[in-house]
Backbone as JSON, one array per atom type, in Angstrom:
{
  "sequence": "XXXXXXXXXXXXXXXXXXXXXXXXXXXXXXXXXXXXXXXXXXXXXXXXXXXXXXXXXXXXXXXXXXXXXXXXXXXXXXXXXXXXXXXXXXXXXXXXXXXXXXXXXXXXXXXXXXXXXXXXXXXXXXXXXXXXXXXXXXXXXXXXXXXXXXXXXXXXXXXXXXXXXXXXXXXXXXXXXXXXXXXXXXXXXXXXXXXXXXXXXXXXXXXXXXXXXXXXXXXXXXXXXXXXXXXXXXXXXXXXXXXXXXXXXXXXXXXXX",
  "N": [[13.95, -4.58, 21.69], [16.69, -4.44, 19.29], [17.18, -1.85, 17.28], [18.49, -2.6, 14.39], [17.96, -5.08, 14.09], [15.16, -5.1, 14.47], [14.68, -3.68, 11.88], [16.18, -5.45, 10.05], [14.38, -7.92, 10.31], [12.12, -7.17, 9.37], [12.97, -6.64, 6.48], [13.74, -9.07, 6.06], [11.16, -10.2, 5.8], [9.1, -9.21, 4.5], [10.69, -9.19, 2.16], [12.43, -6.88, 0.95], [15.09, -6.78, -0.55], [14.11, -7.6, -2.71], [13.28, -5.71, -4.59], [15.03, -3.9, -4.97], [15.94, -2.71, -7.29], [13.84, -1.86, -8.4], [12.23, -0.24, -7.34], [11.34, 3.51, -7.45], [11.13, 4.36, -4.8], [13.31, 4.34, -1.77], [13.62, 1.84, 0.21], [13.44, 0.02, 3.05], [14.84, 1.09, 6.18], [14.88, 4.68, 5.88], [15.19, 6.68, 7.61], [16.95, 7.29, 10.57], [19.53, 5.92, 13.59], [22.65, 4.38, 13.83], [22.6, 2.54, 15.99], [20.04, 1.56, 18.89], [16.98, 1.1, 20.11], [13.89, -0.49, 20.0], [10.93, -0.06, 21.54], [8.67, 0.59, 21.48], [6.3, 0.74, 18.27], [5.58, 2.55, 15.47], [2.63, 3.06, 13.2], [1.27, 3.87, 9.75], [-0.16, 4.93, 6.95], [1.2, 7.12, 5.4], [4.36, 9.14, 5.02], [4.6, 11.58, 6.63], [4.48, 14.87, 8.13], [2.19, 15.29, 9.84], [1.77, 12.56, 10.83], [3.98, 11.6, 11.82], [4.46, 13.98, 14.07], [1.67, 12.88, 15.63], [3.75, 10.08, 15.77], [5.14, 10.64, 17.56], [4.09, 12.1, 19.58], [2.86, 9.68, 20.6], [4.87, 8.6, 21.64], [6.5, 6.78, 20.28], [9.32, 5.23, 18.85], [9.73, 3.99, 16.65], [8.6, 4.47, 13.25], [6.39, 3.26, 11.09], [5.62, 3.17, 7.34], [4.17, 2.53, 4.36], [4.11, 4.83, 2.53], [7.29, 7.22, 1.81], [9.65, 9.66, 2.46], [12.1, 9.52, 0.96], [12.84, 9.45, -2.55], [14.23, 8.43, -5.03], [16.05, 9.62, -3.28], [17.93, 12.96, -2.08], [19.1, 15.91, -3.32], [19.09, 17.9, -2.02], [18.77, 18.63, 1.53], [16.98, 20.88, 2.51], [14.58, 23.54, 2.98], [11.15, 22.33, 2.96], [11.93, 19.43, 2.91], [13.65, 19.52, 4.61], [12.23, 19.98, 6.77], [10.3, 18.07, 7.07], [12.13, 16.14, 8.01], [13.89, 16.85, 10.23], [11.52, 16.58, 12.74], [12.04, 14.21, 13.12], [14.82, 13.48, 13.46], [15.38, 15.29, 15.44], [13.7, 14.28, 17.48], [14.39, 11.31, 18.16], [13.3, 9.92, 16.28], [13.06, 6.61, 14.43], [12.66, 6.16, 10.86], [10.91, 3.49, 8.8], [10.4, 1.94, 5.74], [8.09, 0.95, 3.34], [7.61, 0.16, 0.58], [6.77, -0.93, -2.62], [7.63, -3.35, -1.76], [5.7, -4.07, -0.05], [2.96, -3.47, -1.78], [3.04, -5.9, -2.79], [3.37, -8.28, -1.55], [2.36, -11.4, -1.14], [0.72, -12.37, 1.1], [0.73, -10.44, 2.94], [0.94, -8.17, 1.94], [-0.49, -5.12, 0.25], [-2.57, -5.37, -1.96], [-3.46, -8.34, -1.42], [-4.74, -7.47, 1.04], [-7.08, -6.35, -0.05], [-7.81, -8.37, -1.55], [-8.76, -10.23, -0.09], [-10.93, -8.45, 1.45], [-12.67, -8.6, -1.14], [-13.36, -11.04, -1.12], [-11.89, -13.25, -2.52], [-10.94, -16.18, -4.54], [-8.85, -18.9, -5.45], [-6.15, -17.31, -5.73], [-3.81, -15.56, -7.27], [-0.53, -14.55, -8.13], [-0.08, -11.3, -9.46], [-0.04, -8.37, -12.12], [3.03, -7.63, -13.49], [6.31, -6.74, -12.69], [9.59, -6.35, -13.49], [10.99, -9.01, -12.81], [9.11, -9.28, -10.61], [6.28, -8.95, -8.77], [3.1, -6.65, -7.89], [0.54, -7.14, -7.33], [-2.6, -8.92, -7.03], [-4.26, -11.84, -7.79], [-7.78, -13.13, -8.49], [-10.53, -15.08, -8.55], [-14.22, -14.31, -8.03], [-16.44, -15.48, -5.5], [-18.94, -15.63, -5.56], [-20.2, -14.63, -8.25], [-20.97, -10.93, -9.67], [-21.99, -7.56, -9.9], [-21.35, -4.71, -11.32], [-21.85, -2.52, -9.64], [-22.34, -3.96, -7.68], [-19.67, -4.82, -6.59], [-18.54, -2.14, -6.34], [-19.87, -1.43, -4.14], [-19.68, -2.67, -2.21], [-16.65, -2.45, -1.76], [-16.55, 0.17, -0.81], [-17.86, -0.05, 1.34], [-16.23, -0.99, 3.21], [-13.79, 0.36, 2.86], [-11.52, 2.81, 3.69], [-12.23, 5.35, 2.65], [-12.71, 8.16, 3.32], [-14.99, 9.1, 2.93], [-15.63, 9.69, 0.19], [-16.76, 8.7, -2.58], [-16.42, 5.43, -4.45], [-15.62, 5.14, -7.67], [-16.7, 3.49, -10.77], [-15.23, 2.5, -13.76], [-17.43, 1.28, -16.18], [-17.38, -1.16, -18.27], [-16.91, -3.0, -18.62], [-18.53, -6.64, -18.35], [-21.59, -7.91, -18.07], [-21.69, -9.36, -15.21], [-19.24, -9.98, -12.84], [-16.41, -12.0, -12.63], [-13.66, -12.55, -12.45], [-10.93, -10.68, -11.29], [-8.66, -8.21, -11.02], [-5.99, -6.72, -8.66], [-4.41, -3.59, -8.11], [-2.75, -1.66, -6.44], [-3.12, 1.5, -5.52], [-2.08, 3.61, -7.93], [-2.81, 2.1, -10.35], [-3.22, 1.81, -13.18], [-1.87, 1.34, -15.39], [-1.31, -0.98, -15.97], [-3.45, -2.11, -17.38], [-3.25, -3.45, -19.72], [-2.04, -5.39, -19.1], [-4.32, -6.78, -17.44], [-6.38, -7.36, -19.28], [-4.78, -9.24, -20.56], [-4.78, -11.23, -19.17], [-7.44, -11.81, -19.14], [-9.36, -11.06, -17.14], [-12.03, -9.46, -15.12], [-12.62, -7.11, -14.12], [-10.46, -4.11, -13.09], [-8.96, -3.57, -10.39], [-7.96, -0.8, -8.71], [-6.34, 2.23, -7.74], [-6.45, 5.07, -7.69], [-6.74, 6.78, -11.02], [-6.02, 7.66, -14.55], [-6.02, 9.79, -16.64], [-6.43, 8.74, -20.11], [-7.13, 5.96, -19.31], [-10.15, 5.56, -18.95], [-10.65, 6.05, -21.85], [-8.82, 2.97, -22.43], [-10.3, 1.63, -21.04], [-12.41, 1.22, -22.07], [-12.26, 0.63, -24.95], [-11.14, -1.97, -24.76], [-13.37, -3.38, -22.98], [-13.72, -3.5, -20.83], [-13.96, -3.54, -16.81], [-13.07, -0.75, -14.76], [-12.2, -0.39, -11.73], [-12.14, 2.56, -9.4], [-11.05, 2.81, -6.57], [-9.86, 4.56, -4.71], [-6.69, 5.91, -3.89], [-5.26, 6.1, -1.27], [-6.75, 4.65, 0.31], [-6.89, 2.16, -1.05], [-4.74, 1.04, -0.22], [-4.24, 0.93, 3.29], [-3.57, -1.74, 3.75], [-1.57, -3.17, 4.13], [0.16, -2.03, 5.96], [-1.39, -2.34, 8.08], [-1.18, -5.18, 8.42], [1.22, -5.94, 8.17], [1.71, -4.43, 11.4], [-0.19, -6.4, 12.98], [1.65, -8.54, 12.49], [4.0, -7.53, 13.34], [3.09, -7.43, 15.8], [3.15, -9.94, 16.76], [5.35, -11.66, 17.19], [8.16, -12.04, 19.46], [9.16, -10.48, 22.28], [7.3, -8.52, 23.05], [6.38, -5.87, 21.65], [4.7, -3.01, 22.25], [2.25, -1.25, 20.01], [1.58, 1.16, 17.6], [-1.5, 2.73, 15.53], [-1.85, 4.76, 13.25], [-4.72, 6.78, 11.03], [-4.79, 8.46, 8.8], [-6.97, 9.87, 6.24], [-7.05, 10.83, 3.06], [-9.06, 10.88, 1.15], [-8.21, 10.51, -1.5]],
  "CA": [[14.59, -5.13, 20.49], [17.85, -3.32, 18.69], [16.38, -1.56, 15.93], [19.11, -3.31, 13.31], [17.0, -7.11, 14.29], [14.06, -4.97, 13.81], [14.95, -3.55, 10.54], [16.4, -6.84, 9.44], [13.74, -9.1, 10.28], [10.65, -6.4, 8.84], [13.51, -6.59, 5.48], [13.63, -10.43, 5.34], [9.45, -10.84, 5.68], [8.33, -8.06, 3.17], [11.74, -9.43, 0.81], [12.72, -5.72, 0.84], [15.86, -6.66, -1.21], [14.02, -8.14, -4.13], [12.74, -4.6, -5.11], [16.28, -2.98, -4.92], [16.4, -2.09, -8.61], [12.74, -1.75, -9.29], [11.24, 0.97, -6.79], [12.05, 4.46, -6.68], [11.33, 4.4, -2.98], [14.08, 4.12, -0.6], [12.63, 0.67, 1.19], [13.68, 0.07, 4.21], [14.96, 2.17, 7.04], [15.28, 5.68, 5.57], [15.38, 7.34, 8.94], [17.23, 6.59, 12.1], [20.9, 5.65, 13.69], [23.05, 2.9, 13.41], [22.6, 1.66, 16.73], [18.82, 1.82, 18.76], [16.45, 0.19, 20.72], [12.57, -0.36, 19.7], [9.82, -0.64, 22.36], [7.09, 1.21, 20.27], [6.12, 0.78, 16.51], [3.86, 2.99, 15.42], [2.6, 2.81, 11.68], [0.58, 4.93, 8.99], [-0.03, 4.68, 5.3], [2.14, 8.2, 4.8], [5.61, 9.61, 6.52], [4.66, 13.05, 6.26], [4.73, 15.62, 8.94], [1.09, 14.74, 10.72], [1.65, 11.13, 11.14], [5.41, 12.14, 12.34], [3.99, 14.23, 15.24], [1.43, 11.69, 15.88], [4.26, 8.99, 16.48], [6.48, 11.04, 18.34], [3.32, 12.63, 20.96], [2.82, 8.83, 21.34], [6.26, 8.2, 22.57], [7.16, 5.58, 19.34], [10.8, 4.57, 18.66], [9.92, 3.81, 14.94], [7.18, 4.63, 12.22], [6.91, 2.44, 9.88], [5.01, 3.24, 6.58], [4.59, 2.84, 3.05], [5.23, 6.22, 1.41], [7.94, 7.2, 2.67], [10.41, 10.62, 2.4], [12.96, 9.46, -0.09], [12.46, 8.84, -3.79], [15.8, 8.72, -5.45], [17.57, 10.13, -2.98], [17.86, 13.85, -2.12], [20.02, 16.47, -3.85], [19.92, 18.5, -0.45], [18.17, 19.0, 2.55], [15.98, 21.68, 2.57], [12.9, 23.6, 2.7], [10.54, 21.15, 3.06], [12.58, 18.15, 3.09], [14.85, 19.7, 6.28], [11.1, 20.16, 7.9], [10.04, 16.64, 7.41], [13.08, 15.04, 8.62], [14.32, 17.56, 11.25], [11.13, 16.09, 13.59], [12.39, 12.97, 13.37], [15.91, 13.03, 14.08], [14.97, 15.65, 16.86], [12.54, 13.35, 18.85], [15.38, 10.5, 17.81], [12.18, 8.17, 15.71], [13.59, 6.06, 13.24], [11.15, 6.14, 9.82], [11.15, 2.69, 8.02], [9.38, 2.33, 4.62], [7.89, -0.22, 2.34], [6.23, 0.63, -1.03], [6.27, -1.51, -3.95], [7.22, -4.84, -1.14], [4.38, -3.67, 0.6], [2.48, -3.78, -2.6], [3.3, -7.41, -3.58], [3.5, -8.96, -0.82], [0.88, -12.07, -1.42], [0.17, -12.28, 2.23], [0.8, -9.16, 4.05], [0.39, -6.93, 0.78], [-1.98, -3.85, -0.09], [-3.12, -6.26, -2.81], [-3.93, -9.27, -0.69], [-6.1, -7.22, 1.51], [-7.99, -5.76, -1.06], [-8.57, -9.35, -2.34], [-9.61, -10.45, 1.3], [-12.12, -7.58, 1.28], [-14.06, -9.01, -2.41], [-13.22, -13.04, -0.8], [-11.02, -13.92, -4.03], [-10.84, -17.71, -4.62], [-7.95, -19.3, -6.59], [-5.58, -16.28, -6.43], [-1.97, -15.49, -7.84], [0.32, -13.07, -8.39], [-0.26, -10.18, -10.75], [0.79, -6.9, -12.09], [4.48, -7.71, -13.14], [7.34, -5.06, -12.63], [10.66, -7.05, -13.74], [10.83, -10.52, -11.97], [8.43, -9.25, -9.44], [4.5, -8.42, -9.11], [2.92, -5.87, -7.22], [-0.76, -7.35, -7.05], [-2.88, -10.42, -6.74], [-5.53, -11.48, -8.84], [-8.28, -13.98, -8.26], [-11.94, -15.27, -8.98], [-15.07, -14.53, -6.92], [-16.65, -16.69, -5.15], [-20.17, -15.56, -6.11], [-20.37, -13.1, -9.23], [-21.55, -10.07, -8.88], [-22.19, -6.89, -10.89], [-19.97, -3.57, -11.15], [-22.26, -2.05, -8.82], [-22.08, -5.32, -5.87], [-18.37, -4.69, -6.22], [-18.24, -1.34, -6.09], [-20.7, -1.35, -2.97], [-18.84, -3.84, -1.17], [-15.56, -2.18, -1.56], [-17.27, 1.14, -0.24], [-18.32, -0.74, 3.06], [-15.04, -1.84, 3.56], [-12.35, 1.16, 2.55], [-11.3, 3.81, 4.51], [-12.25, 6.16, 1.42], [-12.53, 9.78, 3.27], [-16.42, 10.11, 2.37], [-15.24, 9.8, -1.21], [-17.3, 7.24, -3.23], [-16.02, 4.17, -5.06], [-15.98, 5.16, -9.0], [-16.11, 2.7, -11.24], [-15.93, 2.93, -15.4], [-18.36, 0.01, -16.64], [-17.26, -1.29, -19.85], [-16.78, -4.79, -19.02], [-19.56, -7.78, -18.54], [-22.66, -7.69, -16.41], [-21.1, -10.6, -14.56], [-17.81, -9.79, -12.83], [-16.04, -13.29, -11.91], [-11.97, -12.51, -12.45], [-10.62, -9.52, -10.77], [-7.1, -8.5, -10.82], [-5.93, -5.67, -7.91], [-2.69, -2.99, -7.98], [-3.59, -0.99, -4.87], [-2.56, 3.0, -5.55], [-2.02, 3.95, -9.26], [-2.46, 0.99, -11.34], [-3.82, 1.29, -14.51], [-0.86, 0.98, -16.5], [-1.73, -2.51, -15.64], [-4.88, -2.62, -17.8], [-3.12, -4.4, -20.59], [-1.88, -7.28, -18.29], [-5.28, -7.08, -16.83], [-6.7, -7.91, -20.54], [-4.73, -10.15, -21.11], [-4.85, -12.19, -18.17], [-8.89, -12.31, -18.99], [-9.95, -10.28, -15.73], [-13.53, -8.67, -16.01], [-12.52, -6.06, -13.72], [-8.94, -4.08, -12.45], [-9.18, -2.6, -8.84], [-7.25, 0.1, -8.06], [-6.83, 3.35, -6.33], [-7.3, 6.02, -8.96], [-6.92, 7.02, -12.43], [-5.05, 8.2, -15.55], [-7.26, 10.21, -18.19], [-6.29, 7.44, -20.84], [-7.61, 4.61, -18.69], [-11.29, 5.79, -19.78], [-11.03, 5.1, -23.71], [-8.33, 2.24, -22.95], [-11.28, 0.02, -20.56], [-13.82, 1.11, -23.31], [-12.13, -0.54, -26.04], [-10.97, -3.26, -24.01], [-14.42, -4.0, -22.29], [-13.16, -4.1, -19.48], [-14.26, -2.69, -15.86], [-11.74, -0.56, -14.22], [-12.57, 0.34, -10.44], [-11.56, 3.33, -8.82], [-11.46, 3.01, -4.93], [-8.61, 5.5, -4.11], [-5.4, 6.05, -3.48], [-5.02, 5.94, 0.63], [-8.1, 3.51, 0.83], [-6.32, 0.65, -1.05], [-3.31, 0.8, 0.35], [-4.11, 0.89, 4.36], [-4.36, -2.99, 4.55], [-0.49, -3.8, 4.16], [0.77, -1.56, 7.1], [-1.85, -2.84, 9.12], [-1.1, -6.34, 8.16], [2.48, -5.62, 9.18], [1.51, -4.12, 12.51], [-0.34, -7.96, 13.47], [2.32, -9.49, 12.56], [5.42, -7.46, 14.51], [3.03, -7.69, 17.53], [2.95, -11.71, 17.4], [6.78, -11.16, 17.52], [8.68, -12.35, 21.01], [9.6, -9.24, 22.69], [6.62, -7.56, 23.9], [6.27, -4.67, 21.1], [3.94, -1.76, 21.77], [2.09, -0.66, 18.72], [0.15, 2.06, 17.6], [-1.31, 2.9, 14.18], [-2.59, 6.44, 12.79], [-5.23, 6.74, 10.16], [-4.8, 9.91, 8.04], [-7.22, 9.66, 5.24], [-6.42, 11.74, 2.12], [-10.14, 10.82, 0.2], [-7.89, 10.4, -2.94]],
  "C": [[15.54, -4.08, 19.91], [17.05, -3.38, 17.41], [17.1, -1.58, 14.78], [18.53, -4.37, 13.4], [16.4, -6.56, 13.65], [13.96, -4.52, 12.26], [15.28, -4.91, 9.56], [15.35, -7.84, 9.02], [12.69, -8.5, 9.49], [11.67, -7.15, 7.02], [12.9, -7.55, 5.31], [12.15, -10.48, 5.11], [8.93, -9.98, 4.92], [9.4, -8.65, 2.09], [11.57, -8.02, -0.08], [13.96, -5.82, -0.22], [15.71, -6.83, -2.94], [13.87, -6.57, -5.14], [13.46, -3.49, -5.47], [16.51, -1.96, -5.83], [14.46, -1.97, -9.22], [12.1, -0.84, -8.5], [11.99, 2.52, -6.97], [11.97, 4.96, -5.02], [12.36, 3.42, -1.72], [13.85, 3.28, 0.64], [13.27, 0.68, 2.46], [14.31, 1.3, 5.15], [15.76, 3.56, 6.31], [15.57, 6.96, 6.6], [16.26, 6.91, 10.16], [19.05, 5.99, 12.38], [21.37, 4.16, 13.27], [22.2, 2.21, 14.58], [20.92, 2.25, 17.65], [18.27, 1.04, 19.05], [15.05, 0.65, 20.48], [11.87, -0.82, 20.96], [8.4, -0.3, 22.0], [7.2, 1.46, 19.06], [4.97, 1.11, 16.57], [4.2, 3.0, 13.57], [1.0, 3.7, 11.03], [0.8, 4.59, 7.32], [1.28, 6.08, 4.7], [3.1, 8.49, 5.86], [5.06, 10.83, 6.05], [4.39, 13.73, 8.27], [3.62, 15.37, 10.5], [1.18, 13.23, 11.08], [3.14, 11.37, 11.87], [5.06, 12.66, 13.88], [3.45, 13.64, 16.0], [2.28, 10.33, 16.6], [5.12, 9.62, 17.27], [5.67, 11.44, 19.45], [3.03, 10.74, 21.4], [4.08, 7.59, 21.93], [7.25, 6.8, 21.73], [8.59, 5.97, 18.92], [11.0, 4.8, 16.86], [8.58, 3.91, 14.44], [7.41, 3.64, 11.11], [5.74, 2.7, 9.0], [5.04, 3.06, 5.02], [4.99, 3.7, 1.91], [5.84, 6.83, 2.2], [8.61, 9.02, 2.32], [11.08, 10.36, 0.99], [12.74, 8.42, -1.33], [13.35, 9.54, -4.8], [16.58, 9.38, -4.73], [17.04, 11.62, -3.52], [18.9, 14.67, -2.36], [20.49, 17.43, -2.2], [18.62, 18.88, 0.5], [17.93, 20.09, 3.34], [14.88, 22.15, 2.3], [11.99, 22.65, 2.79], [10.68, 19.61, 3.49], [13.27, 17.81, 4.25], [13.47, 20.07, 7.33], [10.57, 18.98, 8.11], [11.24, 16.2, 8.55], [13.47, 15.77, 9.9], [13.35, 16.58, 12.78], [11.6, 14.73, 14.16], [14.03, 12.51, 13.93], [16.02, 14.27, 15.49], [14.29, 15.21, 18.44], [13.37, 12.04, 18.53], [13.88, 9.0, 17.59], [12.86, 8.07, 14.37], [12.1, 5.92, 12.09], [11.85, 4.76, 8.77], [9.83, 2.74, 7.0], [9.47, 1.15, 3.64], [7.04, -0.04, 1.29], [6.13, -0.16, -1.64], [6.54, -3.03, -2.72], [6.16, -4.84, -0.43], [3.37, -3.95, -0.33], [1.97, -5.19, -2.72], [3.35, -8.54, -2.84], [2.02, -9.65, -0.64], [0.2, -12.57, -0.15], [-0.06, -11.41, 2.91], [0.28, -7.88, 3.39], [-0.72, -6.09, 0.72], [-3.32, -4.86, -0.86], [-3.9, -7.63, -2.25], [-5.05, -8.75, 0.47], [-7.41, -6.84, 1.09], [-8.96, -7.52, -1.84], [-9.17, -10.33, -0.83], [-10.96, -9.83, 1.2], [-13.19, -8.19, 0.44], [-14.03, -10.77, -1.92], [-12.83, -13.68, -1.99], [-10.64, -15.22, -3.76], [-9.33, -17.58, -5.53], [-6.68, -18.17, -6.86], [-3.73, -17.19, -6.57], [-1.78, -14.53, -8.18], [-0.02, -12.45, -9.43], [0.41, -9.19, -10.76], [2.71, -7.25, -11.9], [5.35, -6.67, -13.55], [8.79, -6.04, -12.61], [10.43, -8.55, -13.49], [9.85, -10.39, -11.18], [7.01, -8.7, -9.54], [4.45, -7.75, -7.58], [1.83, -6.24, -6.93], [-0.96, -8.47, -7.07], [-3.83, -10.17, -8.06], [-6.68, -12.81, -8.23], [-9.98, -14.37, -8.6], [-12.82, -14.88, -7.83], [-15.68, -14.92, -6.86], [-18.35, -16.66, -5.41], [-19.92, -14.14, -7.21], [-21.09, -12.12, -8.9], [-21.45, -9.19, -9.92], [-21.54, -5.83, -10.99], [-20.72, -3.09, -9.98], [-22.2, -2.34, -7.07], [-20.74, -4.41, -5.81], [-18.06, -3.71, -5.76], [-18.86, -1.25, -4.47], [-19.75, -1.85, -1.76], [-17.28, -3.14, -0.99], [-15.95, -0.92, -0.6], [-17.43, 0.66, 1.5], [-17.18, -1.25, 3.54], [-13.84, -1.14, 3.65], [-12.61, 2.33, 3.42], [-11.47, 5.14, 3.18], [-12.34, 7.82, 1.56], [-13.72, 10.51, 2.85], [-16.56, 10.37, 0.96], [-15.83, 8.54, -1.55], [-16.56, 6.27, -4.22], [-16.42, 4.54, -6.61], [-15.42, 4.12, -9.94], [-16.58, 2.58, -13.07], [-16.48, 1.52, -16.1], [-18.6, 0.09, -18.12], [-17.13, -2.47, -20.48], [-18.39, -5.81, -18.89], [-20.17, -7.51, -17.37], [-21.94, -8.24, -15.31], [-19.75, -10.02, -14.25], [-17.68, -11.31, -12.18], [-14.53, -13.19, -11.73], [-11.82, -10.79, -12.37], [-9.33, -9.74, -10.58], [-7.26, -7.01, -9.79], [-4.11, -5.56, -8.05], [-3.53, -2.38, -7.42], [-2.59, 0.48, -5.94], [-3.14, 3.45, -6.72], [-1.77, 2.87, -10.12], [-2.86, 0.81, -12.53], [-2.94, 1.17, -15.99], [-0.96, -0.12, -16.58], [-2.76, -3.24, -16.1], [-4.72, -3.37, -18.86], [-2.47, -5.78, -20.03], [-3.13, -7.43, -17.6], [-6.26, -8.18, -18.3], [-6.49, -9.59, -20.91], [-4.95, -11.33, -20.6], [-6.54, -12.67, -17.94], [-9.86, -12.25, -17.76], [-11.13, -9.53, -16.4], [-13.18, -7.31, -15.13], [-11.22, -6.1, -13.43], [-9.45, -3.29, -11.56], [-8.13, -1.89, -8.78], [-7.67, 1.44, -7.65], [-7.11, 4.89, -7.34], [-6.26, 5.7, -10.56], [-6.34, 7.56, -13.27], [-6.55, 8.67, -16.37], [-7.27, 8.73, -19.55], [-6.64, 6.34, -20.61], [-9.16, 4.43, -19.05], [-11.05, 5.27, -21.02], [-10.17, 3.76, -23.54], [-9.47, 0.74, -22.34], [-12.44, 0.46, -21.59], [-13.44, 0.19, -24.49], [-11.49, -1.84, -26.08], [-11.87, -3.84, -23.64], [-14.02, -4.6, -21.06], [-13.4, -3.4, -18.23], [-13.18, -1.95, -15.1], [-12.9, 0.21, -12.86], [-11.66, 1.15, -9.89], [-11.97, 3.65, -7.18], [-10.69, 3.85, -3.93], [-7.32, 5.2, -3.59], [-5.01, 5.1, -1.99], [-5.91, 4.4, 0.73], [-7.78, 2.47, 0.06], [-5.35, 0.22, -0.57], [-3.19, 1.17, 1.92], [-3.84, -0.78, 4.59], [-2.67, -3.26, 4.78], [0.14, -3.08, 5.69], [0.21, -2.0, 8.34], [-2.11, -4.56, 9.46], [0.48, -6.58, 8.79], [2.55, -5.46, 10.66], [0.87, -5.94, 13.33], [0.77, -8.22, 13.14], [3.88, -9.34, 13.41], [4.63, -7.69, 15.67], [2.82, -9.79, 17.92], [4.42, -11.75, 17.24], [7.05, -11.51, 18.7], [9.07, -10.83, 21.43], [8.68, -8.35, 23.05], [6.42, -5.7, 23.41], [5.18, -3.83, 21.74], [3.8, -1.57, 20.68], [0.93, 0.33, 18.34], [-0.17, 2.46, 16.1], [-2.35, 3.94, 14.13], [-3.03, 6.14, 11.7], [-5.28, 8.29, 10.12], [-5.74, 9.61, 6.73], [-7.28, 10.69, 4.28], [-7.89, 12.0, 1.71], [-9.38, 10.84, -1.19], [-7.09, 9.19, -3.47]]
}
């Protein structure tokens, strides 16, 4: 496949353009030539230097991940920035990147796997960022207590040996759960209001303590990395049911944060 289709077609099915003016991450292909032919996609929750090596010892074309290199755009390329990228236009792998459509995306999304994981009934979009949402939200299908939830997410996240913390301030009973996968708790007053007993996300702000205490409201902390593996690997199924006979390979780096 020419890796302008593949760029194109990943754009149109994440609706990489909607997010144009609302991410600071540089969505789509931030790596790679004009012209370019894909026969291996390999994919990772981070572009950083170990997942880089990784796709390049296994002979991939393109990485595709959600945090990516560029966030606003770089004043100049160095130190650090000329060591990331150097591997990549040396071993000629293109690095494509999806953050906040990755997020929001109510099928493929961080958020939608996370609400797979607890079996969320009835969902819909949440967490809004202009016109556009970054999370889901939804009921579960048997209640359960901060502890079930937390348990259950635990058995389920790639968390790094790092336990599932969660600040219990809301109702024995959890039944409405809203999820922003990463850093979401700026999100605890649309969680409120929207009448959620718990907000899932990946960690924490100091201020998120007193603001679910006098809210009564549960805020779960399941980490960073470990909410946000499901969208890249939700991506990965879906370029390999693709015509063309992709190769794909996907690296787990877990942070524990």
């Amino acid at each position: 496949m020419e890796l302008a289709a593949f760029v194109d077609r990943l754009d149109e099915t994440l609706g990489t353009a909607d997010y144009a003016d609302l991410d600071a991450s540089a969505n789509g292909l931030q790596v790679g030539p004009d012209e370019g032919t894909v026969e291996h996609v390999a994919f990772a929750v981070d572009g950083v230097q170990e997942t880089f090596e990784q796709a390049i010892e296994a002979g991939a074309d393109v990485l595709v991940t959600h945090h990516g290199i560029s966030w606003g755009g770089f004043d100049r390329v160095t130190g650090r920035t000329y060591d990331r990228i150097q591997p990549l236009i040396e071993h000629d792998l293109a690095l494509y990147v999806s953050h906040l459509p990755l997020d929001g995306h109510q099928e493929l999304g961080n958020a939608a796997g996370v609400a797979d994981v607890l079996d969320l009934e009835n969902r819909q979009p949440f967490g809004e960022l202009g016109p556009e949402y970054i999370g889901q939200r939804g009921r579960v299908a048997d209640s359960c207590s901060p502890t079930e939830l937390r348990d259950q997410l635990e058995s389920e996240l790639e968390t790094g040996g790092q336990s599932v913390q969660v600040l219990e301030f809301g109702p024995d009973e959890i039944e409405e759960v809203g999820i922003i996968t990463g850093s979401g708790t700026d999100w605890l007053d649309e969680a409120v209001e929207a009448g959620v007993d718990a907000l899932v996300t990946g960690e924490g702000k100091q201020k998120a303590y007193h603001e679910a205490r006098e809210a009564d409201i549960h805020v779960v902390l399941a980490g960073h990395y470990a909410t946000e593996t499901f969208g890249v690997r939700a991506v990965q199924e879906r370029v390999e049911s693709w015509d063309g006979d992709l190769e794909t390979s996907y690296f787990e780096v877990p942070t524990g944060l």
